[in-house]
Short mmCIF file of C-alpha atoms in Angstrom, two decimals:
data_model
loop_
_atom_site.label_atom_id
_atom_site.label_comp_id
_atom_site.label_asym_id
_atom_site.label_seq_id
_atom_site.Cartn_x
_atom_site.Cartn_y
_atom_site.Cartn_z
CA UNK A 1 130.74 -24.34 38.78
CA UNK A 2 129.69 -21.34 36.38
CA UNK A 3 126.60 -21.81 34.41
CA UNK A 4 126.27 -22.73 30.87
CA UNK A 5 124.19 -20.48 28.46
CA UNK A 6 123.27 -21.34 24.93
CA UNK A 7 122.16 -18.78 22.64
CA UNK A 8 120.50 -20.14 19.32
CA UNK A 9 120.23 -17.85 16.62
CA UNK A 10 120.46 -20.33 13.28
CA UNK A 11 120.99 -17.79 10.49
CA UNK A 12 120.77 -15.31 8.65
CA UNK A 13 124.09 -13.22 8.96
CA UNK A 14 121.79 -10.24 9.52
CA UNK A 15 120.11 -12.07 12.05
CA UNK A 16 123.06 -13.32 14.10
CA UNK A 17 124.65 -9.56 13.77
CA UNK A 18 121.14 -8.13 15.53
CA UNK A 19 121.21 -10.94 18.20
CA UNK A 20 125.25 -9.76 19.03
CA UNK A 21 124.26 -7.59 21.87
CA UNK A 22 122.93 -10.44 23.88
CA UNK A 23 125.51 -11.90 24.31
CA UNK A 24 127.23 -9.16 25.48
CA UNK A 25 124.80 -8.33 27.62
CA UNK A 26 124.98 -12.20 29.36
CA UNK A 27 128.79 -11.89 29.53
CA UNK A 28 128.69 -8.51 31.34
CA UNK A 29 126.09 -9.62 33.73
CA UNK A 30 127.33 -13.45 34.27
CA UNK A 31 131.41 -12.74 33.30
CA UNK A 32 132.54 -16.51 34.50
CA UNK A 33 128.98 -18.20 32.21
CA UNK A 34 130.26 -20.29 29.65
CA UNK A 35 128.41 -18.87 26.55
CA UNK A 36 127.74 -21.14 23.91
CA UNK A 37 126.19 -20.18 20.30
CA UNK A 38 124.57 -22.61 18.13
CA UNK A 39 124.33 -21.03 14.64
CA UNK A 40 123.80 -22.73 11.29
CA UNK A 41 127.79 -23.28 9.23
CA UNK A 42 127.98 -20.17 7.01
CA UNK A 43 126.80 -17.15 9.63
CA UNK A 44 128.59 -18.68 12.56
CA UNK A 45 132.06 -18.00 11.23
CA UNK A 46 131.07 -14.12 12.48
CA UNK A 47 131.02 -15.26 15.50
CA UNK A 48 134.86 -16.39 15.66
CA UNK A 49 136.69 -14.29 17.70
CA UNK A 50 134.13 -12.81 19.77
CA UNK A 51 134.98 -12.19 23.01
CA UNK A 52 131.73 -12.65 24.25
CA UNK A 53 131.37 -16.04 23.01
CA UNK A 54 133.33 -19.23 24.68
CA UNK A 55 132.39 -21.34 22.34
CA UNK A 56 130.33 -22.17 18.55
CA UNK A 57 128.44 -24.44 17.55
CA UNK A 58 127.47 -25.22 14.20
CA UNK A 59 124.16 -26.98 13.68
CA UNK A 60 123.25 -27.47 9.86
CA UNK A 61 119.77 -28.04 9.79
CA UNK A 62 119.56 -27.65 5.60
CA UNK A 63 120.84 -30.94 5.48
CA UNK A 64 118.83 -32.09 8.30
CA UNK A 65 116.37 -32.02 5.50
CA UNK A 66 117.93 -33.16 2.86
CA UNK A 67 117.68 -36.87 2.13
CA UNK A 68 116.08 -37.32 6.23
CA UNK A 69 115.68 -40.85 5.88
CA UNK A 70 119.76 -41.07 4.78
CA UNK A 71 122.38 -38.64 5.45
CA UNK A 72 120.63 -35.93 7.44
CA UNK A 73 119.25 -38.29 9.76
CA UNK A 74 123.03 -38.93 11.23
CA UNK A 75 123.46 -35.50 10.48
CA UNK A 76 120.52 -34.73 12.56
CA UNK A 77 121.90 -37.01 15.37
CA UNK A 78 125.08 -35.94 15.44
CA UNK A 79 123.81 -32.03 15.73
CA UNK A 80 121.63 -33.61 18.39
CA UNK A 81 124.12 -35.46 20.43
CA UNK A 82 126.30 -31.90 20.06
CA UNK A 83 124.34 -29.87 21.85
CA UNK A 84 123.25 -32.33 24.47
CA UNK A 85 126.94 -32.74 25.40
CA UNK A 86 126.66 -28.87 26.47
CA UNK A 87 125.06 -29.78 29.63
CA UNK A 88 123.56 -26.42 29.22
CA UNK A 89 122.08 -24.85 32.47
CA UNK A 90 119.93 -22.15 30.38
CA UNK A 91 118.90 -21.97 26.65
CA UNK A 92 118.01 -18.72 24.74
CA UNK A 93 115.74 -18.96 21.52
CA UNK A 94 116.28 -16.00 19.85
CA UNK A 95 114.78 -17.37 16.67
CA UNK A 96 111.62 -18.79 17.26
CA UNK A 97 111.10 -21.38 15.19
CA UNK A 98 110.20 -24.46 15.74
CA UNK A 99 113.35 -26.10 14.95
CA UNK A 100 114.79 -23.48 17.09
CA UNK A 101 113.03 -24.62 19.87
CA UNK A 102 113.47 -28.33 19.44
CA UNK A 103 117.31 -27.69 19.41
CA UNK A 104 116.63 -25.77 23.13
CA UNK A 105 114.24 -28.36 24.16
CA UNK A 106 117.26 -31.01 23.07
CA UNK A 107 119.99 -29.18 24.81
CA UNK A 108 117.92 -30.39 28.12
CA UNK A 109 118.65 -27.21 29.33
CA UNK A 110 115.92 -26.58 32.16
CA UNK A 111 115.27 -22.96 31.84
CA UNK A 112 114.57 -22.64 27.91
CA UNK A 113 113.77 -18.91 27.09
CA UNK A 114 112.18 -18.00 24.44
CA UNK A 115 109.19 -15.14 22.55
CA UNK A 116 105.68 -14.99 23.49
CA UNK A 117 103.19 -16.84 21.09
CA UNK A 118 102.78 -13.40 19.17
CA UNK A 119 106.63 -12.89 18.57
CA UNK A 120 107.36 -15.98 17.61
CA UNK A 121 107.57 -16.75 14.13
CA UNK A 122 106.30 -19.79 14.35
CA UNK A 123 103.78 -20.07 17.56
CA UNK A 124 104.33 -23.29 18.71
CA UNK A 125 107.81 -22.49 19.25
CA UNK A 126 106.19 -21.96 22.61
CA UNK A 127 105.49 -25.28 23.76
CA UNK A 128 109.92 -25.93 23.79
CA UNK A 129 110.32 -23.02 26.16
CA UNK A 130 109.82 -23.07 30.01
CA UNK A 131 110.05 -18.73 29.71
CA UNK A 132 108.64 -16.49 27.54
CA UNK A 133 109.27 -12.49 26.82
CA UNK A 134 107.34 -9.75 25.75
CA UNK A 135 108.00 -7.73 22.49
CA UNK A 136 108.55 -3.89 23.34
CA UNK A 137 105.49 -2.36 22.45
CA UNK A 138 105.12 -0.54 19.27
CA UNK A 139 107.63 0.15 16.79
CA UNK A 140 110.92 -1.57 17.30
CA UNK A 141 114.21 -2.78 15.57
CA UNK A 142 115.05 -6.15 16.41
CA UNK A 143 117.79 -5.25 18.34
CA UNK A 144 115.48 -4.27 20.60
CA UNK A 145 112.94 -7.61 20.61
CA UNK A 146 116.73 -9.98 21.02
CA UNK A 147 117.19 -7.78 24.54
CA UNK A 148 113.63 -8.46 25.71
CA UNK A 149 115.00 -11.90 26.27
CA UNK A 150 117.33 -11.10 29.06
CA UNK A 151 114.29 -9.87 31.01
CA UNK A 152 113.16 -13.58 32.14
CA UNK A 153 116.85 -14.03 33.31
CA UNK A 154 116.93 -10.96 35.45
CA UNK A 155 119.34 -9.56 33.47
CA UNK A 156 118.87 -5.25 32.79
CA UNK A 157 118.40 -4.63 29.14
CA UNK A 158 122.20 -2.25 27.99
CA UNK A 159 121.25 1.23 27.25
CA UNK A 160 122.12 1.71 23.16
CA UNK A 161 125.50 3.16 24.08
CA UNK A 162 126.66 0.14 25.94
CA UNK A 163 124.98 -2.56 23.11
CA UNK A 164 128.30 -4.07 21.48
CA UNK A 165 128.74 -6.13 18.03
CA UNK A 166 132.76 -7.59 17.93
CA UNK A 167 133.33 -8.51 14.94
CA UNK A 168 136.73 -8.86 14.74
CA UNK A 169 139.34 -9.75 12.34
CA UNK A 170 141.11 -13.41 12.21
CA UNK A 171 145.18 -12.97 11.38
CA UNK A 172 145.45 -13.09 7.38
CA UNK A 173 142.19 -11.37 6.87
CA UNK A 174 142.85 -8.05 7.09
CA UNK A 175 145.43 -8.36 4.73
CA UNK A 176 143.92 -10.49 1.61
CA UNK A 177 141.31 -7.27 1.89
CA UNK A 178 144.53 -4.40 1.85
CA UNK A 179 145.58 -6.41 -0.99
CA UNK A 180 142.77 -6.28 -2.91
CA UNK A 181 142.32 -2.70 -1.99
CA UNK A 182 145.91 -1.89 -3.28
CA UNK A 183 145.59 -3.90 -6.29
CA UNK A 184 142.55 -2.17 -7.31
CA UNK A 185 143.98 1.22 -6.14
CA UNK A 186 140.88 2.18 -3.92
CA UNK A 187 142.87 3.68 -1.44
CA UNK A 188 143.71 6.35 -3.43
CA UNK A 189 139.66 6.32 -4.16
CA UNK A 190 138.62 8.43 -1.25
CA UNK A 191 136.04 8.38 0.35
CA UNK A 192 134.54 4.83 -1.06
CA UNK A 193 131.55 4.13 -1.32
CA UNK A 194 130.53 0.31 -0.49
CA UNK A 195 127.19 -0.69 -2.57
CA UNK A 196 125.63 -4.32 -2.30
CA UNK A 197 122.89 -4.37 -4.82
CA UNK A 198 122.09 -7.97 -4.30
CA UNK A 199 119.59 -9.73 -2.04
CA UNK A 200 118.19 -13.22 -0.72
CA UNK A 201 114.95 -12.06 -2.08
CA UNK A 202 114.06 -10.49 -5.59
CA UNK A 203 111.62 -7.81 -3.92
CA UNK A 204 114.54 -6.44 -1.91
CA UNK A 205 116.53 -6.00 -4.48
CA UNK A 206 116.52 -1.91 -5.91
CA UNK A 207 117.13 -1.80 -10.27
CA UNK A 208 121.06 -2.30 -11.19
CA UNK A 209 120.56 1.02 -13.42
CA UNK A 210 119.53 2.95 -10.09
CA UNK A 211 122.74 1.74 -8.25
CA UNK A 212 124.72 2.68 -11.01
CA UNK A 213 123.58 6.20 -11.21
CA UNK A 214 123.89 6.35 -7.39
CA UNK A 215 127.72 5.54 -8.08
CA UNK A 216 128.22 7.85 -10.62
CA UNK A 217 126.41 11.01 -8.46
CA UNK A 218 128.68 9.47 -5.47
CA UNK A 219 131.70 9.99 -7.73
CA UNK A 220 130.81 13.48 -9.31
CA UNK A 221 130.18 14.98 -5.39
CA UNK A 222 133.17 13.10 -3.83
CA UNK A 223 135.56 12.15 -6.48
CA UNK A 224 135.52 9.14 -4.51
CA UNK A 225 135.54 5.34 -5.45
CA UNK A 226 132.65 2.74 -5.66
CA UNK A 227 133.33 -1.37 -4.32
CA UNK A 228 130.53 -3.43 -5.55
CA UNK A 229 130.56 -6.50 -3.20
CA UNK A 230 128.44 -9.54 -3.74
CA UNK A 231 127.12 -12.87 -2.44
CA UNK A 232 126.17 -16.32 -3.27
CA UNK A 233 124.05 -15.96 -7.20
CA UNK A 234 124.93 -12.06 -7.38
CA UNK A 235 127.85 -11.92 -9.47
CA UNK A 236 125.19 -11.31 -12.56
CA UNK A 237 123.50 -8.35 -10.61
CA UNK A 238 126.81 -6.71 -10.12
CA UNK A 239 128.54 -7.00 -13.19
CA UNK A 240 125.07 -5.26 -14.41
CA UNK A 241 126.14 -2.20 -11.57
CA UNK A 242 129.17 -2.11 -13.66
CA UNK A 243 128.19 -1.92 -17.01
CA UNK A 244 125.77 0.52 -16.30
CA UNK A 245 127.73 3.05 -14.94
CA UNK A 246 129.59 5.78 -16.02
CA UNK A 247 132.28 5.60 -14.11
CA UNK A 248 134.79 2.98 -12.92
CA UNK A 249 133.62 0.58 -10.16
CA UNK A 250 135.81 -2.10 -8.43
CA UNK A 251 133.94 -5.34 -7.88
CA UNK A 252 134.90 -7.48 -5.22
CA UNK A 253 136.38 -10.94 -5.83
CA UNK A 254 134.31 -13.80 -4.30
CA UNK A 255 134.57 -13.90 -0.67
CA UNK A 256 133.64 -15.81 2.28
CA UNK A 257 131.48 -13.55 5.04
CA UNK A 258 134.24 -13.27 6.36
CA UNK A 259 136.06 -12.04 3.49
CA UNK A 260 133.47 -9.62 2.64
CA UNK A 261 133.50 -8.06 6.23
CA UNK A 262 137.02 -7.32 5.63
CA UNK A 263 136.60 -5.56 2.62
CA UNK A 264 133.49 -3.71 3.84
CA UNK A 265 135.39 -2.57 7.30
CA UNK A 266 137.47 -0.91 5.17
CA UNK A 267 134.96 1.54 3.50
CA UNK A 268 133.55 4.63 4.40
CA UNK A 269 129.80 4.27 3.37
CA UNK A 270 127.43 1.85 2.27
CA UNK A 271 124.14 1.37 -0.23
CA UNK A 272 122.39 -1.66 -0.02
CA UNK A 273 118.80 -3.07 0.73
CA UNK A 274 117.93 -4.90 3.67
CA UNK A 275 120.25 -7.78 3.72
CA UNK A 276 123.46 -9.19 5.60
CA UNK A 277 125.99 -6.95 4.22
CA UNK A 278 123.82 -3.95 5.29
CA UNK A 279 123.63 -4.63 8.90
CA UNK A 280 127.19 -5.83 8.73
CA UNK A 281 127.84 -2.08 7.85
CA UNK A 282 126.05 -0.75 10.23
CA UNK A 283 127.33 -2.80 13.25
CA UNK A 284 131.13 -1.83 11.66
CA UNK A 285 130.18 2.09 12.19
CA UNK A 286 129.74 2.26 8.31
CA UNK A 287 127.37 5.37 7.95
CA UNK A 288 124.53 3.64 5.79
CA UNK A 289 121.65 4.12 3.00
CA UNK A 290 119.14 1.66 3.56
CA UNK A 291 116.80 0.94 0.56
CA UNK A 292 114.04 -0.98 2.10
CA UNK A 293 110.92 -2.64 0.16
CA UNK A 294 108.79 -4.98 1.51
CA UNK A 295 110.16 -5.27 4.98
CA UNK A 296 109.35 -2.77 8.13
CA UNK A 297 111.89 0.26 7.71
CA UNK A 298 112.13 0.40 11.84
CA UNK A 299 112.32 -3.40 12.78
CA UNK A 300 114.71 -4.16 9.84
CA UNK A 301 116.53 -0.58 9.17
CA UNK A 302 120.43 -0.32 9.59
CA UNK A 303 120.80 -0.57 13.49
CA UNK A 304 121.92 2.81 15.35
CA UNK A 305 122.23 6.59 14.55
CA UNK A 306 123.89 7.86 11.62
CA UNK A 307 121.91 6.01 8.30
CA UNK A 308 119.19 7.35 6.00
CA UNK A 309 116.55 4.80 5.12
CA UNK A 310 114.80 5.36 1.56
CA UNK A 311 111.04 3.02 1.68
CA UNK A 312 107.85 4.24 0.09
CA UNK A 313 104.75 3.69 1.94
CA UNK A 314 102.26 1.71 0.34
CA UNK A 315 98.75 -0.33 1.65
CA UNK A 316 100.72 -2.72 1.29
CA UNK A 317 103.92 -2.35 3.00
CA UNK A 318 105.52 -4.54 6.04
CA UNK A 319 104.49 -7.18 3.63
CA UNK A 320 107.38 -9.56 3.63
CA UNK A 321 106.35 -11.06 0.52
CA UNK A 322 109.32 -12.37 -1.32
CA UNK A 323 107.17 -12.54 -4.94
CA UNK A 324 105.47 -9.82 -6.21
CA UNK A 325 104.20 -8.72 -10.05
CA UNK A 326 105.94 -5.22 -9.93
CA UNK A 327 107.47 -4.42 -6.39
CA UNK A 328 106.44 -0.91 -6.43
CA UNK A 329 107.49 -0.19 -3.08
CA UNK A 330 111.09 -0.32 -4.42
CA UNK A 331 110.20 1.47 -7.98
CA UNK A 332 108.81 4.64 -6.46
CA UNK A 333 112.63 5.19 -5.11
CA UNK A 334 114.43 7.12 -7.45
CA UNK A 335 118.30 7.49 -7.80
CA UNK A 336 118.25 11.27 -7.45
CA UNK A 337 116.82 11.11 -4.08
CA UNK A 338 118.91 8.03 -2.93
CA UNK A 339 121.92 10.46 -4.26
CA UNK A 340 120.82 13.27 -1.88
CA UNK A 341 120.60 11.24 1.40
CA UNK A 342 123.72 9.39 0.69
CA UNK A 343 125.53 12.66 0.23
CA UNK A 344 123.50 14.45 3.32
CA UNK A 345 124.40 10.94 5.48
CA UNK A 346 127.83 11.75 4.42
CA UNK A 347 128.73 15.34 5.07
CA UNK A 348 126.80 14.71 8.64
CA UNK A 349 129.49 11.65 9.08
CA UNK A 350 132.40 13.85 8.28
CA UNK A 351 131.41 17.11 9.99
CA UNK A 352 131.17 14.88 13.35
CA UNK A 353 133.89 12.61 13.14
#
């Protein structure tokens, strides 16, 4: 009987993109494993038609804490009673949280891997896992803390070139996005430039006027076109984009994830700070301009070779503070210089492909 492996990697969608190579990784070392992910409702629709991935399932612990005492509790049980039914053989925390690790502890897997007390977000994440791995020492993307975790299992950690992301299309999705691209005549628009000026947090988030001028100097290099795409509360910040520029710029209808991988598959390069979209980009083989505030610029940069990343060092930086009086770290980037690595990111991207 093969072995059952459950990954658990909750949310966000940036997070569940960097955690894609280990699952790869399982499948090519353990090819007849049955590889379950747990993933919380909106970011595990990425992971539908993944090769490397027998099976999702969706555990929503938001309402888990909404109304306990009511609804959540049977939601809670249900989730629960899901992932018990795995009969999971090992369980993979690649989150470490604590509700992370109660959901591996639940699975009643009995090998639970998971981060050492100093990599876990929360430390007592520990105390659910039977394994624990080791951070690579000093700088790192995240990429490379998700492979530490095959270590424990005996599994080699892929050299970059062999690190995979499928993120592939469902039938009908592919085609609501050439729709939209014919309708708004961006594939006449070459090359486009993709630019996501929102993000979950307000410090991430560079000034609409910058983007703008960053799509107009995109526009007067290339003559090419600018999508603005957009999430959940950042409509506003993109019909700002808009207004603001010079130029015409297309803004995306509202999409699922899904929706808005689709569309962003379809460009050649992308602007954005660190959020989803961005490392959607990136794992797509969009070249990428990273405009990175408050977060580390190596652990949470666009993943692989190929992107500029714009962040101003400050005492304070690697913060992660998601308030802040005047986010400086993102005011000292200017559009002129964001113009000149998005062009030089570019011209590399073209003279190579």
């Amino acid at each position: 009987m093969s072995r059952c492996v459950l990954i658990i990697r909750l949310g966000a969608v940036g997070d569940v993109v960097h955690a894609l190579p280990l699952a790869s990784a399982i499948r090519d070392a353990w090819p007849d494993a049955r590889i379950v992910w747990a993933a919380e409702p909106s970011p595990s629709t990425l992971l539908l038609e993944n090769p490397d991935v027998d099976e999702v399932l969706t555990v929503d612990t938001r309402a888990w804490r909404r109304n306990l005492p009511g609804g959540g509790l049977a939601v809670l049980r249900r989730d629960l009673r899901a992932v018990r039914r795995l009969g999971a053989d090992i369980a993979v925390d690649a989150q470490g949280l604590l509700k992370s690790g109660f959901i591996a502890w639940a699975s009643g897997a009995p090998t639970r891997v998971g981060f050492e007390h100093r990599a876990c977000r929360e430390g007592m994440n520990v105390l659910f896992t039977t394994r624990q791995a080791a951070p690579p020492a000093g700088p790192h993307h995240v990429v490379e803390k998700n492979l530490r975790l095959l270590e424990p299992l005996g599994i080699p950690v892929p050299p970059p070139e062999a690190r995979r992301f499928p993120l592939r299309e469902r039938p009908g999705e592919g085609e609501v996005a050439e729709g939209f691209y014919r309708r708004e005549e961006l594939a006449a628009r070459r090359p486009l430039l993709v630019v996501h000026p929102g993000a979950g947090w307000p410090t991430k988030r560079w000034a609409p006027e910058r983007f703008a001028a960053l799509g107009d100097a995109w526009n007067g290099a290339t003559g090419g076109g600018v999508l603005l795409t957009w999430g959940p509360d950042e409509e506003e910040i993109v019909r700002q984009v808009a207004a603001a520029m010079r130029t015409r710029a297309a803004v995306a209808p509202p999409t699922s994830i899904r929706e808005m991988t689709a569309l962003i598959r379809r460009g050649d390069v992308f602007a954005g700070g660190d959020t989803g979209p961005l490392h959607l980009a990136a794992a797509l083989g969009l070249p990428c301009l990273a405009i990175i505030g408050p977060t580390d610029p190596v652990r949470n940069g666009p993943w692989g070779p190929g992107h500029a990343v714009l962040h101003q060092p400050l005492a304070c930086s690697g913060c992660y503070g998601r308030a802040c009086p005047d986010i400086e770290c993102l005011g000292r980037i200017e559009a002129p210089e964001a113009a000149r690595r998005l062009l030089g990111i570019w011209k590399a991207h073209e003279k190579y492909r």
